[in-house]
Amino acid sequence: KYEKCGARGILVGEYLMKSGDIKTTVKDLLQNVTQHSVLGDLPLLPPLAKVCGITTVEYALAALRNGANMIGIIMTEHSPRYVQVEEAKAIAKAVREYGERTGPILPDILNANLHGQSDWFHRNVVALREACSRAPLVVGVFANKTAAVINAAAEEIGLDLVQLHGDEGFEICQDIKYPTIRTLHLADTTLSDGVTPEAISQLVQEGFANYILLDTTMKDQQGDTGVTFDWKVTASLTRARIPCLMTGGLTPENVVQALSIGHPVGVDVCSGVEVKGSPGVKDLDKVATFLKAVGGYLSVATLKINEEKET
């Protein structure tokens, strides 16, 4: 009703006060908005932003001050952005202190959403948004490690989420004690004709990974390619009730377009905000510009919608 009148948001006050259970009512409102959106138009919600390949506390704090919701630390030894455990612990500690918390917050929120009425991935996304609204989170990126190794590292470092970036499959998620992001590697835009949402949907099963991240693969390289995939795949998956995070070739210059086409839950940037030719060295001006673009996306999208209506 209100959407047809041009409204893009609601102010809720008395309805919550009279609900008797404010916490549950807020969750239901968020879930219903997401469910309604994917049944019709794609959701117009604030995208989350993750800055990955963070190698120093300084870079982490700079990203947080500019609005990053998640900080990614690479824990795969072959990566030029690999961070030693002690530095990873320092980064995680700095992120927790910035968010004024001493421990993880996402697991409790996820548990509270276990029995929601919406689908698995939507319940998890609602929980992620709620957690990120309270404090930024730390993500550890692993590739082809055992669950035992991942659990031990996550506990020692103080991670909030584990991102699987190798060929581990989905079953390993059941043995990982932390919320997981499973990366799906897609061909770049020149080779993506055979990539369909239906094919991807067959790979994804509820109850394993909490979140899906779409990334680009080229030849034998998975991730850190600096190349984009077909962003329309993300939008198709959202319509298929599989909301995703999105990475691969994102930059301050193309992220708004990526958001407009893909409508992901959030975006993940790494090489796109680095000093050219220096993996792991962040260009803080690029970091700020990227995060400003993500933070201002809703205003841009709303303006575009209004312009289209006027024409």
PDB file of N, CA and C in Angstrom, residues 181-242:
ATOM      1  N   ILE A 181      30.679 -18.247   6.184  1.00  0.00           N
ATOM      2  CA  ILE A 181      30.398 -17.678   4.868  1.00  0.00           C
ATOM      3  C   ILE A 181      31.036 -18.620   3.855  1.00  0.00           C
ATOM      4  N   ARG A 182      30.242 -19.190   2.968  1.00  0.00           N
ATOM      5  CA  ARG A 182      30.791 -20.100   1.953  1.00  0.00           C
ATOM      6  C   ARG A 182      30.919 -19.353   0.633  1.00  0.00           C
ATOM      7  N   THR A 183      32.123 -19.346   0.087  1.00  0.00           N
ATOM      8  CA  THR A 183      32.367 -18.672  -1.181  1.00  0.00           C
ATOM      9  C   THR A 183      32.060 -19.600  -2.348  1.00  0.00           C
ATOM     10  N   LEU A 184      31.288 -19.081  -3.308  1.00  0.00           N
ATOM     11  CA  LEU A 184      31.054 -19.788  -4.563  1.00  0.00           C
ATOM     12  C   LEU A 184      31.798 -19.042  -5.659  1.00  0.00           C
ATOM     13  N   HIS A 185      32.613 -19.760  -6.407  1.00  0.00           N
ATOM     14  CA  HIS A 185      33.470 -19.134  -7.413  1.00  0.00           C
ATOM     15  C   HIS A 185      32.803 -19.200  -8.785  1.00  0.00           C
ATOM     16  N   LEU A 186      32.570 -18.036  -9.371  1.00  0.00           N
ATOM     17  CA  LEU A 186      31.933 -17.939 -10.679  1.00  0.00           C
ATOM     18  C   LEU A 186      32.943 -17.498 -11.725  1.00  0.00           C
ATOM     19  N   ALA A 187      32.687 -17.875 -12.974  1.00  0.00           N
ATOM     20  CA  ALA A 187      33.556 -17.437 -14.062  1.00  0.00           C
ATOM     21  C   ALA A 187      33.411 -15.934 -14.264  1.00  0.00           C
ATOM     22  N   ASP A 188      34.446 -15.319 -14.833  1.00  0.00           N
ATOM     23  CA  ASP A 188      34.366 -13.878 -15.086  1.00  0.00           C
ATOM     24  C   ASP A 188      33.327 -13.605 -16.164  1.00  0.00           C
ATOM     25  N   THR A 189      33.020 -12.324 -16.388  1.00  0.00           N
ATOM     26  CA  THR A 189      31.911 -11.938 -17.264  1.00  0.00           C
ATOM     27  C   THR A 189      32.064 -12.454 -18.689  1.00  0.00           C
ATOM     28  N   THR A 190      33.271 -12.718 -19.133  1.00  0.00           N
ATOM     29  CA  THR A 190      33.475 -13.196 -20.501  1.00  0.00           C
ATOM     30  C   THR A 190      33.192 -14.684 -20.650  1.00  0.00           C
ATOM     31  N   LEU A 191      33.084 -15.388 -19.505  1.00  0.00           N
ATOM     32  CA  LEU A 191      32.900 -16.839 -19.556  1.00  0.00           C
ATOM     33  C   LEU A 191      31.685 -17.309 -18.769  1.00  0.00           C
ATOM     34  N   SER A 192      30.792 -16.397 -18.424  1.00  0.00           N
ATOM     35  CA  SER A 192      29.730 -16.727 -17.464  1.00  0.00           C
ATOM     36  C   SER A 192      28.403 -17.097 -18.106  1.00  0.00           C
ATOM     37  N   ASP A 193      28.382 -17.352 -19.427  1.00  0.00           N
ATOM     38  CA  ASP A 193      27.116 -17.664 -20.074  1.00  0.00           C
ATOM     39  C   ASP A 193      26.476 -18.924 -19.513  1.00  0.00           C
ATOM     40  N   GLY A 194      27.298 -19.891 -19.073  1.00  0.00           N
ATOM     41  CA  GLY A 194      26.760 -21.146 -18.564  1.00  0.00           C
ATOM     42  C   GLY A 194      26.382 -21.104 -17.101  1.00  0.00           C
ATOM     43  N   VAL A 195      26.643 -19.989 -16.437  1.00  0.00           N
ATOM     44  CA  VAL A 195      26.340 -19.863 -15.019  1.00  0.00           C
ATOM     45  C   VAL A 195      24.889 -19.434 -14.860  1.00  0.00           C
ATOM     46  N   THR A 196      24.081 -20.280 -14.252  1.00  0.00           N
ATOM     47  CA  THR A 196      22.674 -19.957 -14.054  1.00  0.00           C
ATOM     48  C   THR A 196      22.329 -20.039 -12.576  1.00  0.00           C
ATOM     49  N   PRO A 197      21.341 -19.248 -12.149  1.00  0.00           N
ATOM     50  CA  PRO A 197      20.900 -19.331 -10.754  1.00  0.00           C
ATOM     51  C   PRO A 197      20.448 -20.736 -10.385  1.00  0.00           C
ATOM     52  N   GLU A 198      19.850 -21.449 -11.360  1.00  0.00           N
ATOM     53  CA  GLU A 198      19.383 -22.807 -11.093  1.00  0.00           C
ATOM     54  C   GLU A 198      20.551 -23.727 -10.758  1.00  0.00           C
ATOM     55  N   ALA A 199      21.637 -23.581 -11.528  1.00  0.00           N
ATOM     56  CA  ALA A 199      22.820 -24.416 -11.283  1.00  0.00           C
ATOM     57  C   ALA A 199      23.429 -24.115  -9.922  1.00  0.00           C
ATOM     58  N   ILE A 200      23.474 -22.831  -9.570  1.00  0.00           N
ATOM     59  CA  ILE A 200      24.028 -22.447  -8.273  1.00  0.00           C
ATOM     60  C   ILE A 200      23.127 -22.935  -7.146  1.00  0.00           C
ATOM     61  N   SER A 201      21.824 -22.820  -7.340  1.00  0.00           N
ATOM     62  CA  SER A 201      20.874 -23.233  -6.304  1.00  0.00           C
ATOM     63  C   SER A 201      21.036 -24.703  -5.949  1.00  0.00           C
ATOM     64  N   GLN A 202      21.416 -25.517  -6.927  1.00  0.00           N
ATOM     65  CA  GLN A 202      21.602 -26.943  -6.668  1.00  0.00           C
ATOM     66  C   GLN A 202      22.807 -27.207  -5.770  1.00  0.00           C
ATOM     67  N   LEU A 203      23.754 -26.259  -5.757  1.00  0.00           N
ATOM     68  CA  LEU A 203      24.935 -26.412  -4.907  1.00  0.00           C
ATOM     69  C   LEU A 203      24.669 -25.984  -3.471  1.00  0.00           C
ATOM     70  N   VAL A 204      23.664 -25.158  -3.302  1.00  0.00           N
ATOM     71  CA  VAL A 204      23.420 -24.527  -2.007  1.00  0.00           C
ATOM     72  C   VAL A 204      22.315 -25.265  -1.265  1.00  0.00           C
ATOM     73  N   GLN A 205      22.607 -25.692  -0.052  1.00  0.00           N
ATOM     74  CA  GLN A 205      21.614 -26.358   0.772  1.00  0.00           C
ATOM     75  C   GLN A 205      21.466 -25.617   2.089  1.00  0.00           C
ATOM     76  N   GLU A 206      20.236 -25.529   2.552  1.00  0.00           N
ATOM     77  CA  GLU A 206      19.985 -24.882   3.835  1.00  0.00           C
ATOM     78  C   GLU A 206      20.552 -25.727   4.970  1.00  0.00           C
ATOM     79  N   GLY A 207      20.943 -25.046   6.037  1.00  0.00           N
ATOM     80  CA  GLY A 207      21.405 -25.741   7.228  1.00  0.00           C
ATOM     81  C   GLY A 207      22.900 -25.940   7.305  1.00  0.00           C
ATOM     82  N   PHE A 208      23.632 -25.514   6.295  1.00  0.00           N
ATOM     83  CA  PHE A 208      25.093 -25.657   6.311  1.00  0.00           C
ATOM     84  C   PHE A 208      25.728 -24.277   6.514  1.00  0.00           C
ATOM     85  N   ALA A 209      26.161 -23.641   5.447  1.00  0.00           N
ATOM     86  CA  ALA A 209      26.733 -22.295   5.570  1.00  0.00           C
ATOM     87  C   ALA A 209      25.633 -21.299   5.924  1.00  0.00           C
ATOM     88  N   ASN A 210      25.977 -20.333   6.753  1.00  0.00           N
ATOM     89  CA  ASN A 210      25.012 -19.297   7.114  1.00  0.00           C
ATOM     90  C   ASN A 210      24.843 -18.268   6.002  1.00  0.00           C
ATOM     91  N   TYR A 211      25.925 -18.041   5.259  1.00  0.00           N
ATOM     92  CA  TYR A 211      25.909 -17.000   4.231  1.00  0.00           C
ATOM     93  C   TYR A 211      26.645 -17.479   2.985  1.00  0.00           C
ATOM     94  N   ILE A 212      26.250 -16.919   1.844  1.00  0.00           N
ATOM     95  CA  ILE A 212      26.875 -17.236   0.565  1.00  0.00           C
ATOM     96  C   ILE A 212      27.556 -15.977   0.028  1.00  0.00           C
ATOM     97  N   LEU A 213      28.805 -16.146  -0.415  1.00  0.00           N
ATOM     98  CA  LEU A 213      29.559 -15.057  -1.037  1.00  0.00           C
ATOM     99  C   LEU A 213      29.895 -15.465  -2.463  1.00  0.00           C
ATOM    100  N   LEU A 214      29.509 -14.641  -3.425  1.00  0.00           N
ATOM    101  CA  LEU A 214      29.832 -14.905  -4.823  1.00  0.00           C
ATOM    102  C   LEU A 214      31.111 -14.172  -5.196  1.00  0.00           C
ATOM    103  N   ASP A 215      32.041 -14.899  -5.808  1.00  0.00           N
ATOM    104  CA  ASP A 215      33.333 -14.324  -6.191  1.00  0.00           C
ATOM    105  C   ASP A 215      33.703 -14.821  -7.585  1.00  0.00           C
ATOM    106  N   THR A 216      34.700 -14.187  -8.163  1.00  0.00           N
ATOM    107  CA  THR A 216      35.154 -14.533  -9.510  1.00  0.00           C
ATOM    108  C   THR A 216      36.322 -15.503  -9.449  1.00  0.00           C
ATOM    109  N   THR A 217      36.325 -16.464 -10.356  1.00  0.00           N
ATOM    110  CA  THR A 217      37.478 -17.348 -10.496  1.00  0.00           C
ATOM    111  C   THR A 217      38.015 -17.247 -11.915  1.00  0.00           C
ATOM    112  N   MET A 218      39.325 -17.312 -12.054  1.00  0.00           N
ATOM    113  CA  MET A 218      39.978 -17.276 -13.365  1.00  0.00           C
ATOM    114  C   MET A 218      41.073 -18.333 -13.395  1.00  0.00           C
ATOM    115  N   LYS A 219      40.940 -19.290 -14.320  1.00  0.00           N
ATOM    116  CA  LYS A 219      41.905 -20.378 -14.443  1.00  0.00           C
ATOM    117  C   LYS A 219      42.062 -21.061 -13.088  1.00  0.00           C
ATOM    118  N   ASP A 220      43.251 -21.023 -12.493  1.00  0.00           N
ATOM    119  CA  ASP A 220      43.475 -21.695 -11.214  1.00  0.00           C
ATOM    120  C   ASP A 220      43.402 -20.736 -10.035  1.00  0.00           C
ATOM    121  N   GLN A 221      43.005 -19.498 -10.287  1.00  0.00           N
ATOM    122  CA  GLN A 221      42.985 -18.498  -9.225  1.00  0.00           C
ATOM    123  C   GLN A 221      41.572 -18.300  -8.712  1.00  0.00           C
ATOM    124  N   GLN A 222      41.383 -18.505  -7.415  1.00  0.00           N
ATOM    125  CA  GLN A 222      40.094 -18.302  -6.772  1.00  0.00           C
ATOM    126  C   GLN A 222      40.210 -17.117  -5.825  1.00  0.00           C
ATOM    127  N   GLY A 223      39.541 -16.039  -6.170  1.00  0.00           N
ATOM    128  CA  GLY A 223      39.604 -14.841  -5.351  1.00  0.00           C
ATOM    129  C   GLY A 223      40.789 -13.967  -5.704  1.00  0.00           C
ATOM    130  N   ASP A 224      40.713 -12.699  -5.276  1.00  0.00           N
ATOM    131  CA  ASP A 224      41.780 -11.724  -5.527  1.00  0.00           C
ATOM    132  C   ASP A 224      42.091 -11.593  -7.015  1.00  0.00           C
ATOM    133  N   THR A 225      41.079 -11.774  -7.864  1.00  0.00           N
ATOM    134  CA  THR A 225      41.319 -11.692  -9.307  1.00  0.00           C
ATOM    135  C   THR A 225      41.237 -10.262  -9.817  1.00  0.00           C
ATOM    136  N   GLY A 226      40.506  -9.406  -9.112  1.00  0.00           N
ATOM    137  CA  GLY A 226      40.300  -8.046  -9.590  1.00  0.00           C
ATOM    138  C   GLY A 226      39.387  -7.988 -10.798  1.00  0.00           C
ATOM    139  N   VAL A 227      38.660  -9.083 -11.051  1.00  0.00           N
ATOM    140  CA  VAL A 227      37.787  -9.185 -12.217  1.00  0.00           C
ATOM    141  C   VAL A 227      36.361  -9.453 -11.746  1.00  0.00           C
ATOM    142  N   THR A 228      35.391  -8.889 -12.442  1.00  0.00           N
ATOM    143  CA  THR A 228      33.996  -9.042 -12.044  1.00  0.00           C
ATOM    144  C   THR A 228      33.352 -10.254 -12.713  1.00  0.00           C
ATOM    145  N   PHE A 229      32.245 -10.721 -12.121  1.00  0.00           N
ATOM    146  CA  PHE A 229      31.396 -11.717 -12.762  1.00  0.00           C
ATOM    147  C   PHE A 229      30.090 -11.022 -13.140  1.00  0.00           C
ATOM    148  N   ASP A 230      29.157 -11.774 -13.667  1.00  0.00           N
ATOM    149  CA  ASP A 230      27.882 -11.199 -14.089  1.00  0.00           C
ATOM    150  C   ASP A 230      27.032 -10.904 -12.851  1.00  0.00           C
ATOM    151  N   TRP A 231      26.896  -9.632 -12.504  1.00  0.00           N
ATOM    152  CA  TRP A 231      26.184  -9.248 -11.283  1.00  0.00           C
ATOM    153  C   TRP A 231      24.710  -9.626 -11.319  1.00  0.00           C
ATOM    154  N   LYS A 232      24.152  -9.841 -12.491  1.00  0.00           N
ATOM    155  CA  LYS A 232      22.740 -10.212 -12.581  1.00  0.00           C
ATOM    156  C   LYS A 232      22.479 -11.575 -11.941  1.00  0.00           C
ATOM    157  N   VAL A 233      23.525 -12.396 -11.841  1.00  0.00           N
ATOM    158  CA  VAL A 233      23.384 -13.697 -11.175  1.00  0.00           C
ATOM    159  C   VAL A 233      22.977 -13.496  -9.718  1.00  0.00           C
ATOM    160  N   THR A 234      23.576 -12.496  -9.068  1.00  0.00           N
ATOM    161  CA  THR A 234      23.242 -12.212  -7.668  1.00  0.00           C
ATOM    162  C   THR A 234      21.779 -11.828  -7.525  1.00  0.00           C
ATOM    163  N   ALA A 235      21.300 -10.980  -8.430  1.00  0.00           N
ATOM    164  CA  ALA A 235      19.899 -10.564  -8.379  1.00  0.00           C
ATOM    165  C   ALA A 235      18.969 -11.754  -8.586  1.00  0.00           C
ATOM    166  N   SER A 236      19.331 -12.641  -9.489  1.00  0.00           N
ATOM    167  CA  SER A 236      18.504 -13.824  -9.742  1.00  0.00           C
ATOM    168  C   SER A 236      18.444 -14.730  -8.521  1.00  0.00           C
ATOM    169  N   LEU A 237      19.560 -14.863  -7.821  1.00  0.00           N
ATOM    170  CA  LEU A 237      19.575 -15.681  -6.612  1.00  0.00           C
ATOM    171  C   LEU A 237      18.744 -15.049  -5.508  1.00  0.00           C
ATOM    172  N   THR A 238      18.769 -13.725  -5.418  1.00  0.00           N
ATOM    173  CA  THR A 238      17.934 -13.043  -4.431  1.00  0.00           C
ATOM    174  C   THR A 238      16.468 -13.332  -4.698  1.00  0.00           C
ATOM    175  N   ARG A 239      16.088 -13.302  -5.964  1.00  0.00           N
ATOM    176  CA  ARG A 239      14.702 -13.627  -6.320  1.00  0.00           C
ATOM    177  C   ARG A 239      14.380 -15.087  -5.993  1.00  0.00           C
ATOM    178  N   ALA A 240      15.405 -15.933  -6.031  1.00  0.00           N
ATOM    179  CA  ALA A 240      15.220 -17.353  -5.718  1.00  0.00           C
ATOM    180  C   ALA A 240      15.346 -17.627  -4.222  1.00  0.00           C
ATOM    181  N   ARG A 241      15.308 -16.576  -3.428  1.00  0.00           N
ATOM    182  CA  ARG A 241      15.337 -16.660  -1.971  1.00  0.00           C
ATOM    183  C   ARG A 241      16.688 -17.147  -1.447  1.00  0.00           C
ATOM    184  N   ILE A 242      17.756 -16.792  -2.167  1.00  0.00           N
ATOM    185  CA  ILE A 242      19.113 -17.066  -1.695  1.00  0.00           C
ATOM    186  C   ILE A 242      19.885 -15.747  -1.723  1.00  0.00           C
TER     187      ILE A 242
END
